[in-house]
Coordinates of C-alpha atoms in Angstrom, one line a residue:
X661 CA 0.0 0.0 0.0
X662 CA 1.3 3.5 -0.9
X663 CA 1.9 5.8 2.1
X664 CA 3.3 9.3 2.3
X665 CA 6.1 8.2 4.6
X666 CA 7.3 4.9 5.9
X667 CA 6.1 3.5 9.2
X668 CA 9.3 4.0 11.2
X669 CA 10.6 0.9 13.0
X670 CA 13.4 0.3 15.5
X671 CA 14.2 -1.0 19.0
X672 CA 15.6 2.0 20.9
X673 CA 12.7 4.5 21.0
X674 CA 10.0 6.1 19.0
X675 CA 8.3 9.5 19.2
X676 CA 5.4 11.0 17.2
X677 CA 4.1 14.5 17.8
X678 CA 2.4 17.4 16.0
X679 CA 5.7 19.4 15.6
X680 CA 9.1 18.2 14.5
X681 CA 11.0 20.2 17.1
X682 CA 9.0 18.6 19.9
X683 CA 9.6 15.2 18.4
X684 CA 13.3 15.7 18.1
X685 CA 13.6 17.2 21.6
X686 CA 11.9 14.1 23.0
X687 CA 14.3 11.9 21.0
X688 CA 17.2 13.9 22.4
X689 CA 16.0 13.0 25.9
X690 CA 15.8 9.4 25.0
X691 CA 19.3 9.5 23.5
X692 CA 20.5 11.1 26.8
X693 CA 19.3 8.1 28.8
X694 CA 15.8 9.4 29.7
X695 CA 12.7 7.3 29.5
X696 CA 9.4 7.9 27.7
X697 CA 8.1 10.1 30.5
X698 CA 11.1 12.3 30.7
X699 CA 10.9 12.7 26.9
X700 CA 7.1 13.5 27.0
X701 CA 7.6 16.3 29.5
X702 CA 10.4 17.8 27.5
X703 CA 8.2 17.6 24.3
X704 CA 5.2 19.1 26.1
X705 CA 7.1 22.2 27.1
X706 CA 8.6 22.6 23.6
X707 CA 5.1 22.5 22.2
X708 CA 4.2 25.5 24.4
X709 CA 6.9 27.4 22.6
X710 CA 6.6 26.2 19.0
X711 CA 2.8 25.8 18.8
X712 CA 1.6 28.7 21.1
X713 CA -1.5 29.1 19.0
X714 CA -2.4 25.5 19.9
X715 CA -1.4 25.1 23.6
X716 CA 0.3 26.8 26.5
X717 CA 1.5 26.2 30.1
X718 CA -1.8 27.4 31.6
X719 CA -3.9 25.1 29.4
X720 CA -4.6 21.5 30.1
X721 CA -3.4 18.0 29.2
X722 CA -4.9 14.5 29.7
X723 CA -2.2 11.8 29.7
X724 CA -2.5 8.0 29.4
X725 CA 0.5 6.1 30.5
X726 CA 1.5 2.4 30.5
X727 CA 4.6 1.8 32.5
X728 CA 6.5 -1.3 31.5
X729 CA 5.0 -4.1 33.5
X730 CA 2.6 -1.8 35.3
X731 CA -1.0 -0.7 35.1
X732 CA -2.4 1.7 32.6
X733 CA -3.3 5.0 34.3
X734 CA -4.9 8.3 33.3
X735 CA -3.2 11.4 34.6
X736 CA -5.8 14.2 34.6
X737 CA -4.3 17.6 33.9
X738 CA -7.8 19.1 33.3
X739 CA -8.3 21.9 35.9
X740 CA -11.7 22.5 37.6
X741 CA -14.0 25.5 37.6
X742 CA -12.9 28.1 40.2
X743 CA -15.0 28.5 43.3
X744 CA -16.5 31.7 42.0
X745 CA -17.5 30.2 38.6
X746 CA -21.2 29.7 39.4
X747 CA -24.0 29.7 36.9
X748 CA -25.6 32.5 38.8
X749 CA -22.5 34.7 38.5
X750 CA -22.4 34.3 34.7
X751 CA -26.2 34.8 34.3
X752 CA -25.9 37.8 36.5
X753 CA -23.6 39.3 33.9
X754 CA -26.3 38.7 31.2
X755 CA -24.6 35.7 29.7
X756 CA -26.2 32.5 28.4
X757 CA -23.0 30.9 27.2
X758 CA -19.5 31.1 28.8
X759 CA -17.5 33.4 26.5
X760 CA -15.0 31.7 24.1
X761 CA -12.2 34.0 25.2
X762 CA -11.1 36.0 28.2
X763 CA -10.7 35.3 31.9
X764 CA -14.3 34.3 32.5
X765 CA -13.6 31.2 30.5
X766 CA -10.4 30.3 32.5
X767 CA -10.5 27.1 34.5
X768 CA -7.8 26.4 37.1
X769 CA -4.7 25.7 34.8
X770 CA -3.9 22.0 34.7
X771 CA -1.1 21.3 32.2
X772 CA 1.9 22.3 34.3
X773 CA 1.0 20.3 37.4
X774 CA 0.3 17.2 35.3
X775 CA 3.6 17.4 33.6
X776 CA 5.3 17.8 37.0
X777 CA 3.5 14.7 38.4
X778 CA 4.5 12.7 35.4
X779 CA 8.1 13.7 35.8
X780 CA 8.2 13.2 39.5
X781 CA 6.5 9.8 39.6
X782 CA 7.7 8.2 36.4
X783 CA 10.6 10.1 35.0
X784 CA 14.3 10.0 35.9
X785 CA 15.6 13.4 34.7
X786 CA 15.7 16.7 36.6
X787 CA 13.4 19.5 35.9
X788 CA 16.3 21.5 34.4
X789 CA 17.1 18.6 32.1
X790 CA 13.7 18.5 30.5
X791 CA 13.1 22.3 30.5
X792 CA 16.3 23.2 28.7
X793 CA 14.9 22.5 25.2
X794 CA 11.9 24.8 25.7
X795 CA 14.1 27.5 27.3
X796 CA 16.5 27.3 24.4
X797 CA 13.7 27.8 21.7
X798 CA 12.0 30.6 23.7
X799 CA 15.3 32.4 24.4
X800 CA 17.3 31.8 21.3
X801 CA 14.4 31.6 18.9
X802 CA 12.9 29.1 16.5
X803 CA 11.5 29.4 12.9
X804 CA 7.7 29.4 13.4
X805 CA 5.3 27.5 11.3
X806 CA 3.1 29.7 9.0
X807 CA 0.0 29.3 11.1
X808 CA 1.6 31.1 14.1
X809 CA 1.9 34.3 12.2
X810 CA -1.5 33.8 10.4
X811 CA -3.2 33.4 13.7
X812 CA -1.6 36.5 15.1
X813 CA -2.7 38.5 12.1
X814 CA -6.3 37.5 12.6
X815 CA -6.2 39.1 16.1
X816 CA -3.8 41.9 15.3
X817 CA -6.4 44.7 15.9
X818 CA -7.5 43.1 19.2
X819 CA -3.9 42.8 20.3
X820 CA -3.0 46.4 19.4
X821 CA -6.1 48.0 20.8
X822 CA -6.9 45.8 23.8
X823 CA -4.6 42.9 24.5
X824 CA -1.4 44.9 24.5
X825 CA 0.6 42.4 26.5
X826 CA 0.0 39.9 23.7
X827 CA 1.1 42.5 21.1
X828 CA 4.4 42.9 23.0
X829 CA 5.2 39.2 22.6
X830 CA 3.6 38.4 19.2
X831 CA 3.8 41.7 17.4
X832 CA 7.3 43.0 18.2
X833 CA 8.0 46.1 16.2
X834 CA 4.5 45.6 14.7
X835 CA 5.5 42.4 12.9
X836 CA 3.9 39.0 13.3
X837 CA 6.1 35.9 13.5
X838 CA 7.3 34.8 10.0
X839 CA 8.6 31.5 8.7
X840 CA 12.3 31.5 8.2
X841 CA 12.9 34.3 10.8
X842 CA 13.7 33.5 14.4
X843 CA 10.9 34.2 16.8
X844 CA 11.6 34.5 20.5
X845 CA 9.5 34.7 23.7
X846 CA 12.1 36.0 26.2
X847 CA 9.4 36.5 28.9
X848 CA 8.6 32.7 28.8
X849 CA 12.2 31.8 28.9
X850 CA 12.7 34.1 31.9
X851 CA 9.8 32.5 33.7
X852 CA 11.3 29.0 33.4
X853 CA 14.8 30.3 34.4
X854 CA 13.4 32.0 37.5
X855 CA 11.4 28.8 38.4
X856 CA 14.7 26.8 38.1
X857 CA 16.6 29.3 40.2
X858 CA 14.0 29.4 43.0
X859 CA 13.9 25.6 43.2
X860 CA 17.6 24.8 42.7
X861 CA 18.4 24.4 46.4
X862 CA 15.2 22.6 47.4
X863 CA 17.0 19.2 47.7
X864 CA 17.0 16.1 45.5
X865 CA 15.3 15.7 42.1
X866 CA 11.8 15.0 43.6
X867 CA 12.1 17.8 46.1
X868 CA 12.9 20.3 43.3
X869 CA 9.9 19.2 41.3
X870 CA 7.7 19.5 44.4
X871 CA 9.1 23.0 44.9
X872 CA 8.3 23.9 41.3
X873 CA 4.7 22.8 41.9
X874 CA 4.5 25.1 44.9
X875 CA 5.8 28.0 42.9
X876 CA 3.1 27.4 40.3
X877 CA 0.4 27.1 42.9
X878 CA 1.4 29.9 45.4
X879 CA 4.6 31.6 44.2
X880 CA 5.3 34.3 41.6
X881 CA 3.6 32.4 38.8
X882 CA 0.3 32.0 40.8
X883 CA 0.4 35.7 41.8
X884 CA 0.8 36.7 38.2
X885 CA -2.0 34.4 37.0
X886 CA -4.4 35.8 39.6
X887 CA -3.5 39.4 38.7
X888 CA -4.3 38.7 35.1
X889 CA -7.6 37.1 35.9
X890 CA -8.6 40.2 37.7
X891 CA -7.9 42.6 34.8
X892 CA -11.0 43.6 32.8
X893 CA -10.6 41.9 29.4
X894 CA -12.6 42.2 26.2
X895 CA -14.0 38.8 25.3
X896 CA -16.4 37.2 22.7
X897 CA -19.4 38.7 24.5
X898 CA -18.3 42.1 23.3
X899 CA -17.8 43.3 26.9
X900 CA -14.9 43.6 29.3
X901 CA -15.0 41.0 32.1
X902 CA -12.8 39.9 34.9
X903 CA -12.4 36.3 35.7
X904 CA -13.1 34.2 38.8
X905 CA -9.7 32.5 39.3
X906 CA -8.2 33.2 42.8
X907 CA -5.1 32.2 44.7
X908 CA -7.2 29.8 46.8
X909 CA -8.3 28.0 43.6
X910 CA -4.7 27.6 42.4
X911 CA -3.4 26.5 45.8
X912 CA -6.0 23.8 46.3
X913 CA -5.9 22.0 43.0
X914 CA -3.5 19.3 41.8
X915 CA -3.4 16.8 38.9
X916 CA -4.7 13.3 39.8
X917 CA -4.3 9.7 38.7
X918 CA -7.3 7.6 37.9
X919 CA -8.2 4.3 36.2
X920 CA -9.0 4.5 32.5
X921 CA -12.4 3.8 30.9
X922 CA -11.9 0.7 28.9
X923 CA -13.7 -1.4 26.3
X924 CA -12.8 -4.8 24.8
X925 CA -13.2 -5.4 21.1
X926 CA -11.9 -8.4 19.2
X927 CA -8.9 -9.0 21.4
X928 CA -8.1 -5.3 21.8
X929 CA -8.7 -3.3 24.9
X930 CA -9.0 0.5 24.3
X931 CA -8.1 2.8 27.2
X932 CA -9.5 6.3 27.4
X933 CA -10.0 9.1 30.0
X934 CA -13.3 9.0 31.7
X935 CA -16.5 10.8 30.9
X936 CA -15.2 14.1 32.1
X937 CA -13.6 13.9 28.6
X938 CA -15.2 12.8 25.4
X939 CA -13.0 9.7 25.5
X940 CA -15.7 7.1 26.0
X941 CA -17.3 8.2 22.7
X942 CA -14.6 6.1 21.0
X943 CA -15.5 3.2 23.2
X944 CA -19.3 3.6 22.5
X945 CA -18.6 3.7 18.8
X946 CA -16.9 0.3 19.0
X947 CA -19.7 -1.0 21.2
X948 CA -22.3 0.1 18.5
X949 CA -20.6 -1.9 15.8
X950 CA -22.3 -5.1 14.6
X951 CA -20.5 -8.5 14.7
X952 CA -19.9 -8.3 10.9
X953 CA -18.7 -5.1 9.4
X954 CA -19.1 -3.9 5.8
X955 CA -16.1 -3.7 3.6
X956 CA -13.6 -1.2 4.8
X957 CA -14.0 2.2 3.1
X958 CA -17.3 1.3 1.4
X959 CA -20.4 3.5 1.5
X960 CA -22.0 1.0 3.9
X961 CA -18.9 1.2 6.1
X962 CA -18.8 5.0 6.3
X963 CA -22.6 5.2 6.7
X964 CA -22.4 2.7 9.6
X965 CA -19.6 4.6 11.4
X966 CA -21.2 8.0 10.9
X967 CA -24.6 7.0 12.2
X968 CA -23.0 5.2 15.1
X969 CA -21.0 8.3 15.9
X970 CA -24.1 10.4 16.0
X971 CA -25.7 8.1 18.6
X972 CA -22.5 8.1 20.7
X973 CA -22.2 11.9 20.5
X974 CA -25.9 12.3 21.4
X975 CA -25.2 10.3 24.5
X976 CA -22.1 12.4 25.2
X977 CA -24.4 15.5 25.1
X978 CA -27.0 13.9 27.4
X979 CA -24.8 11.9 29.9
X980 CA -21.1 12.9 29.9
X981 CA -19.7 15.4 32.4
X982 CA -18.1 15.9 35.8
X983 CA -21.1 17.5 37.4
X984 CA -23.1 14.3 37.7
X985 CA -22.7 10.5 38.1
X986 CA -22.3 9.1 34.5
X987 CA -23.9 5.6 33.9
X988 CA -20.9 4.6 31.9
X989 CA -21.2 0.8 32.5
X990 CA -24.7 0.9 31.1
X991 CA -23.7 3.2 28.2
X992 CA -21.1 0.6 27.1
X993 CA -23.2 -2.5 27.9
X994 CA -24.1 -5.0 25.1
X995 CA -27.8 -4.8 25.7
X996 CA -27.9 -1.0 25.6
X997 CA -25.9 -0.8 22.4
X998 CA -27.9 -3.5 20.7
X999 CA -31.0 -1.4 21.2
X1000 CA -29.2 1.7 20.1
X1001 CA -27.8 0.0 17.0
X1002 CA -31.3 -0.8 15.9
X1003 CA -31.8 2.9 15.3
X1004 CA -29.3 2.9 12.5
X1005 CA -31.2 2.7 9.2
X1006 CA -30.4 3.0 5.5
X1007 CA -30.9 6.8 5.6
X1008 CA -28.8 9.5 7.4
X1009 CA -30.3 10.7 10.6
X1010 CA -30.7 14.5 11.1
X1011 CA -31.8 14.2 14.7
X1012 CA -30.1 14.3 18.0
X1013 CA -31.1 11.0 19.6
X1014 CA -29.7 10.3 23.1
X1015 CA -30.6 7.0 24.7
X1016 CA -32.1 6.2 28.1
X1017 CA -29.6 3.9 30.0
X1018 CA -31.3 2.1 32.8
X1019 CA -34.6 3.8 31.9
X1020 CA -33.2 7.3 32.8
X1021 CA -34.6 10.3 31.0
X1022 CA -31.9 12.1 29.0
X1023 CA -31.6 15.9 29.4
X1024 CA -30.3 18.1 26.7
X1025 CA -29.4 21.8 27.2
X1026 CA -31.8 24.3 25.9
X1027 CA -29.1 25.8 23.7
X1028 CA -28.6 22.4 22.1
X1029 CA -32.3 21.9 21.5
X1030 CA -32.4 25.3 19.7
X1031 CA -29.4 24.3 17.5
X1032 CA -31.1 21.0 16.6
X1033 CA -34.1 22.9 15.3
X1034 CA -32.1 25.2 13.0
X1035 CA -32.9 24.7 9.4
X1036 CA -30.4 22.2 7.9
X1037 CA -27.9 23.8 5.6
X1038 CA -27.9 27.1 7.5
X1039 CA -25.5 28.2 10.2
X1040 CA -26.3 27.6 13.8
X1041 CA -26.1 31.3 14.7
X1042 CA -29.5 31.8 13.0
X1043 CA -28.1 33.8 10.2
X1044 CA -30.1 33.1 7.1
X1045 CA -27.2 32.8 4.6
X1046 CA -26.2 29.2 3.9
X1047 CA -22.7 28.4 5.1
X1048 CA -20.4 25.5 4.5
X1049 CA -19.7 25.1 8.2
X1050 CA -21.3 26.9 11.2
X1051 CA -19.0 28.9 13.4
X1052 CA -18.4 27.0 16.6
X1053 CA -19.0 23.6 15.1
X1054 CA -16.5 20.9 15.8
X1055 CA -13.0 22.2 15.4
X1056 CA -11.2 24.7 13.1
X1057 CA -11.6 24.2 9.4
X1058 CA -11.4 27.0 6.8
X1059 CA -14.5 26.7 4.6
X1060 CA -14.7 28.0 1.1
X1061 CA -17.3 28.0 -1.7
X1062 CA -16.1 27.4 -5.2
X1063 CA -18.0 26.9 -8.3
X1064 CA -20.6 24.2 -8.0
X1065 CA -20.1 21.9 -5.1
X1066 CA -19.3 23.3 -1.7
X1067 CA -15.8 22.4 -0.7
X1068 CA -13.8 22.6 2.5
X1069 CA -10.3 23.8 2.1
X1070 CA -7.5 22.0 4.0
X1071 CA -6.7 25.3 5.6
X1072 CA -3.8 24.1 7.7
X1073 CA -5.2 21.0 9.3
X1074 CA -4.7 21.1 13.0
X1075 CA -4.5 24.8 13.1
X1076 CA -6.7 27.5 14.6
X1077 CA -8.3 28.7 11.4
X1078 CA -12.1 28.6 11.5
X1079 CA -15.2 28.4 9.4
X1080 CA -16.7 31.3 7.5
X1081 CA -19.2 33.4 9.5
X1082 CA -21.1 36.6 8.8
X1083 CA -18.0 38.5 10.0
X1084 CA -15.8 36.8 7.4
X1085 CA -17.5 37.4 4.0
X1086 CA -14.6 36.4 1.9
X1087 CA -14.2 32.7 1.1
X1088 CA -11.1 31.3 2.7
X1089 CA -10.5 34.2 5.1
X1090 CA -10.1 33.4 8.8
X1091 CA -13.2 33.7 10.9
X1092 CA -12.7 36.5 13.3
X1093 CA -15.5 38.3 15.2
X1094 CA -15.4 42.1 15.9
X1095 CA -14.1 41.2 19.4
X1096 CA -11.2 39.2 17.9
X1097 CA -12.7 35.9 18.8
X1098 CA -11.1 32.9 17.1
X1099 CA -10.8 29.3 18.2
X1100 CA -7.7 27.4 18.9
X1101 CA -6.8 23.8 18.4
X1102 CA -4.6 21.2 20.0
X1103 CA -1.3 19.3 20.0
X1104 CA -0.5 15.6 20.5
X1105 CA 2.4 13.4 21.3
X1106 CA 3.1 9.7 21.7
X1107 CA 6.3 8.0 22.9
X1108 CA 7.5 4.5 23.5
X1109 CA 11.0 3.7 24.8
X1110 CA 13.3 0.7 24.7
X1111 CA 12.0 -0.5 28.1
X1112 CA 8.4 -0.7 26.9
X1113 CA 7.2 2.4 28.7
X1114 CA 4.4 4.1 26.6
X1115 CA 2.6 7.4 26.9
X1116 CA 0.0 9.4 24.9
X1117 CA -0.8 13.0 25.7
X1118 CA -3.0 15.7 24.2
X1119 CA -1.9 19.2 25.4
X1120 CA -4.2 22.1 24.6
X1121 CA -5.7 25.3 25.8
X1122 CA -3.9 28.5 26.9
X1123 CA -3.7 29.5 23.2
X1124 CA -2.2 32.9 22.3
X1125 CA -5.7 33.9 21.0
X1126 CA -7.5 32.7 24.1
X1127 CA -6.5 35.4 26.7
X1128 CA -4.0 38.2 26.9
X1129 CA -0.5 37.2 27.6
X1130 CA 0.3 37.5 31.3
X1131 CA 3.1 40.1 30.9
X1132 CA 5.2 38.8 33.8
X1133 CA 5.1 35.2 32.4
X1134 CA 4.9 35.2 28.6
X1135 CA 1.8 33.0 28.3
X1136 CA -2.0 33.4 28.6
X1137 CA -4.7 31.8 30.7
X1138 CA -6.9 29.1 29.1
X1139 CA -10.6 29.1 28.1
X1140 CA -11.8 25.5 28.8
X1141 CA -14.8 26.7 30.8
X1142 CA -16.5 27.5 27.5
X1143 CA -17.3 23.8 27.2
X1144 CA -19.6 23.9 30.3
X1145 CA -23.3 24.9 30.0
X1146 CA -24.9 27.8 31.9
X1147 CA -27.9 25.7 32.7
X1148 CA -28.6 23.8 36.0
X1149 CA -29.1 20.1 36.2
X1150 CA -27.0 18.9 33.3
X1151 CA -24.0 16.5 33.6
X1152 CA -21.8 19.3 32.0
X1153 CA -23.3 22.2 33.9
X1154 CA -20.7 24.8 35.0
X1155 CA -20.0 23.7 38.6
X1156 CA -17.3 25.1 41.0
X1157 CA -14.7 22.4 41.7
X1158 CA -15.8 20.3 38.8
X1159 CA -14.0 19.8 35.4
X1160 CA -15.6 21.1 32.3
X1161 CA -16.1 18.3 29.9
X1162 CA -13.1 18.4 27.6
X1163 CA -12.7 17.2 24.0
X1164 CA -9.1 16.2 24.7
X1165 CA -8.8 12.4 24.4
X1166 CA -5.6 10.5 24.0
X1167 CA -5.8 6.7 23.4
X1168 CA -3.8 3.7 24.5
X1169 CA -4.6 0.2 23.1
X1170 CA -3.7 -3.2 24.5
X1171 CA -3.7 -6.5 22.6
X1172 CA -4.5 -9.5 24.7
X1173 CA -3.9 -7.4 27.8
X1174 CA -0.5 -6.1 26.8
X1175 CA 0.0 -2.4 25.8
X1176 CA 0.8 -2.2 22.1
X1177 CA -0.2 1.2 20.7
X1178 CA -0.5 4.8 21.8
X1179 CA -2.2 7.3 19.6
X1180 CA -4.2 10.5 19.3
X1181 CA -5.0 13.6 17.4
X1182 CA -5.9 17.3 17.7
X1183 CA -9.3 18.2 16.4
X1184 CA -11.8 19.0 19.2
X1185 CA -15.1 17.2 18.5
X1186 CA -13.5 15.3 15.7
X1187 CA -10.8 13.7 17.8
X1188 CA -12.7 10.5 18.7
X1189 CA -14.1 10.3 15.2
X1190 CA -10.7 10.4 13.5
X1191 CA -9.2 8.1 16.1
X1192 CA -12.0 5.5 15.7
X1193 CA -11.4 5.4 11.9
X1194 CA -7.6 5.2 12.5
X1195 CA -7.9 2.4 15.0
X1196 CA -10.2 0.3 12.8
X1197 CA -7.9 0.9 9.8
X1198 CA -5.1 -0.6 12.0
X1199 CA -7.2 -3.4 13.4
X1200 CA -9.0 -4.5 10.3
X1201 CA -6.3 -4.2 7.6
X1202 CA -3.4 -6.5 7.0
X1203 CA -0.1 -6.0 8.7
X1204 CA 2.9 -4.9 6.6
X1205 CA 6.6 -4.9 7.1
X1206 CA 6.2 -7.2 10.1
X1207 CA 4.2 -4.8 12.2
X1208 CA 1.2 -2.5 12.5
X1209 CA 0.8 -0.3 9.4
X1210 CA 0.5 2.9 11.4
X1211 CA 1.3 5.3 8.5
X1212 CA -1.1 3.6 6.2
X1213 CA -3.9 4.0 8.7
X1214 CA -3.0 7.6 9.3
X1215 CA -2.9 8.3 5.5
X1216 CA -6.2 6.6 4.7
X1217 CA -9.0 9.0 3.6
X1218 CA -10.8 10.3 6.7
X1219 CA -14.0 12.1 7.5
X1220 CA -16.1 13.7 10.3
X1221 CA -19.6 14.9 11.0
X1222 CA -21.0 17.8 13.0
X1223 CA -24.5 16.5 13.8
X1224 CA -24.3 17.4 17.5
X1225 CA -23.8 20.5 19.6
X1226 CA -20.2 21.7 19.2
X1227 CA -18.0 22.0 22.3
X1228 CA -16.6 25.4 21.4
X1229 CA -18.3 28.8 21.7
X1230 CA -20.9 29.5 20.2
X1231 CA -21.8 25.7 20.3
X1232 CA -23.2 25.4 16.8
X1233 CA -24.1 22.2 14.9
X1234 CA -25.0 21.0 11.4
X1235 CA -27.5 18.1 11.5
X1236 CA -26.8 15.5 8.7
X1237 CA -23.5 17.0 7.8
X1238 CA -20.6 14.8 6.6
X1239 CA -17.2 16.2 5.5
X1240 CA -15.0 13.8 3.5
X1241 CA -11.6 14.1 1.9
X1242 CA -11.6 14.4 -1.9
X1243 CA -9.6 11.2 -2.1
X1244 CA -12.8 9.4 -1.1
X1245 CA -14.1 7.3 -4.0
X1246 CA -16.7 9.4 -6.0
X1247 CA -19.1 6.4 -6.0
X1248 CA -19.0 6.3 -2.2
X1249 CA -19.7 10.0 -2.0
X1250 CA -22.7 9.7 -4.3
X1251 CA -24.1 6.8 -2.4
X1252 CA -23.8 8.7 0.9
X1253 CA -25.6 11.6 -0.6
X1254 CA -28.3 9.3 -1.9
X1255 CA -28.7 8.1 1.7
X1256 CA -29.4 11.7 2.9
X1257 CA -25.9 12.7 4.1
X1258 CA -25.2 16.4 3.5
X1259 CA -21.7 15.6 2.1
X1260 CA -19.1 18.3 1.8
X1261 CA -16.0 17.3 -0.2
X1262 CA -12.9 18.7 1.5
X1263 CA -9.3 18.9 0.4
X1264 CA -7.4 15.7 -0.4
X1265 CA -5.6 15.9 3.0
X1266 CA -7.9 17.9 5.2
X1267 CA -9.2 15.4 7.7
X1268 CA -7.3 14.0 10.7
X1269 CA -4.0 14.9 12.4
X1270 CA -3.0 11.7 14.0
X1271 CA 0.1 10.6 15.7
X1272 CA 0.9 7.0 16.8
X1273 CA 3.6 4.7 18.3
X1274 CA 3.5 1.0 18.8
X1275 CA 5.4 -1.9 20.3
X1276 CA 5.2 -5.5 19.3
X1277 CA 5.5 -7.5 22.5
X1278 CA 6.6 -10.6 20.6
X1279 CA 9.6 -9.1 19.1
X1280 CA 10.3 -5.8 20.9
X1281 CA 10.1 -3.9 17.6
X1282 CA 8.9 -0.3 18.0
X1283 CA 7.0 1.6 15.4
X1284 CA 5.9 5.2 14.8
X1285 CA 4.0 7.3 12.3
X1286 CA 2.8 10.9 12.0
X1287 CA 0.2 12.9 10.1
X1288 CA 1.4 14.4 6.8
X1289 CA -1.6 16.8 6.8
X1290 CA -0.5 20.4 7.7
X1291 CA 3.2 19.4 7.1
X1292 CA 4.4 19.8 10.6
X1293 CA 3.8 16.5 12.4
X1294 CA 6.7 14.2 12.4
X1295 CA 7.8 10.8 13.9
X1296 CA 11.4 10.1 14.7
X1297 CA 13.1 7.1 16.2
X1298 CA 15.7 4.3 15.8

């Protein structure tokens, strides 16, 4: 089978991430004697520097780890809603949705503490050892990918007029970062250098890591974060607001370990974060599959997976969240999914159809019900002009209309470009509201080392376009609270001390009980769609070159649908939609349209941004592959 790149294979170590500098930095750690967890932490901090439009230190990261000979665990780096983040507070401000930008959308930052716990408990290197790569790129500079500068240009007016601390970092001398020119973030480098200086005499390796955690929670970093949250900031509501984050919120929270949600399928066990994430959606999609599957890639196959995804996503909307007990065992049970599978007919569904596990009555937010009732083919903002993709649906895609069929441009897969809206009348232009509101995306990394340690992590949030840069630190707060509803009684209602339901969802797969593959992707609501397609391509298709054909599964034509409320402000949806890559067989596309799918044909390489590593327990051979879409994800190894 033709692939864009080979599936890398070796025995020493393998890394795959969404940016080549993160991948190579992780490999440098492995070469220096570090393990997969040391390497992951180094790569995570490099991603903050080289993909600042996709993640930052004050964002969040779920991590799934499989220590050699140990249990698979989830390390939750998703912070909770601050104590003052009550529904009443937001409604008192006249809001019916959490803004998509600004300090009101900031949860307690979670990424930094999660990386520290991973390093403390499973790594071998010092904090200075793993931070030196990020410090070097922030201090000495790196050549940025095009999307960094393009993202900055979309919010230039906002930065120059309102978020001036962001302009100081990202518009030095009025110039956005440009490819081929070194871009520096000296404030971020200074933050990490000060952190290392303040913790250098704390004691041994573990003591210094613990001291760094305390600096983040109650030292100079915490003080700067709280000051920033208290500054009135223009957000997507069009009004200046202060946030709710306090020093007590920061001091009282830490990352935690938990057991993964799992599902067994044909000798595989899939491990995901729990229903505070969308991770179980992948498990439900597998549970909804019939015993016999249609031919891979056929119209029957795509139709089955799309319709199953709609049912799983409807259950996500009705049942997933950290504000209630989630009946996950019943949602994944054979009886429940046999009943749900019977709802899949020959025609595409345009309805949001959550189930009733154990006879419980599902509850959908009022905003979601309104979105469902929107006229299909029109945007979910209620604007009458037909759009190719509604703003706030799924995850960033630049939509464009050409002659004849609507098409979706590749638009920098994995990047924070967004769909056309009434504020972006020119096809292909970035979608930017008058308040500067854009959406960000995500990063991903997977690593396996020579000892068999394996890790998958999906860092996100704290994007440069999410909040103003904290001037003392060089990075902004996050905006994950935008995923919680301002309506009481829902599993994902905004609740102090509870996690907003995140789209971030790394994966780890076992074969006959042994960890064999770590994988994941950016892509918001698309993440567990693309990952399901990738996993099935690996599991169902023949092995090549003596191992799993990771690159072939990544390169295979992919697709997604938006027939459910989006997780990002303003929470739009497109019932019946289906976006496929233009490499999809034309006969398949026509058959899907005949079945009632509103098919948009996207660019040839516009769907999916996957990374993956694997280990064959029989031979010890390691494998890795990375997404060619967007031309910045790379796998390395030997």
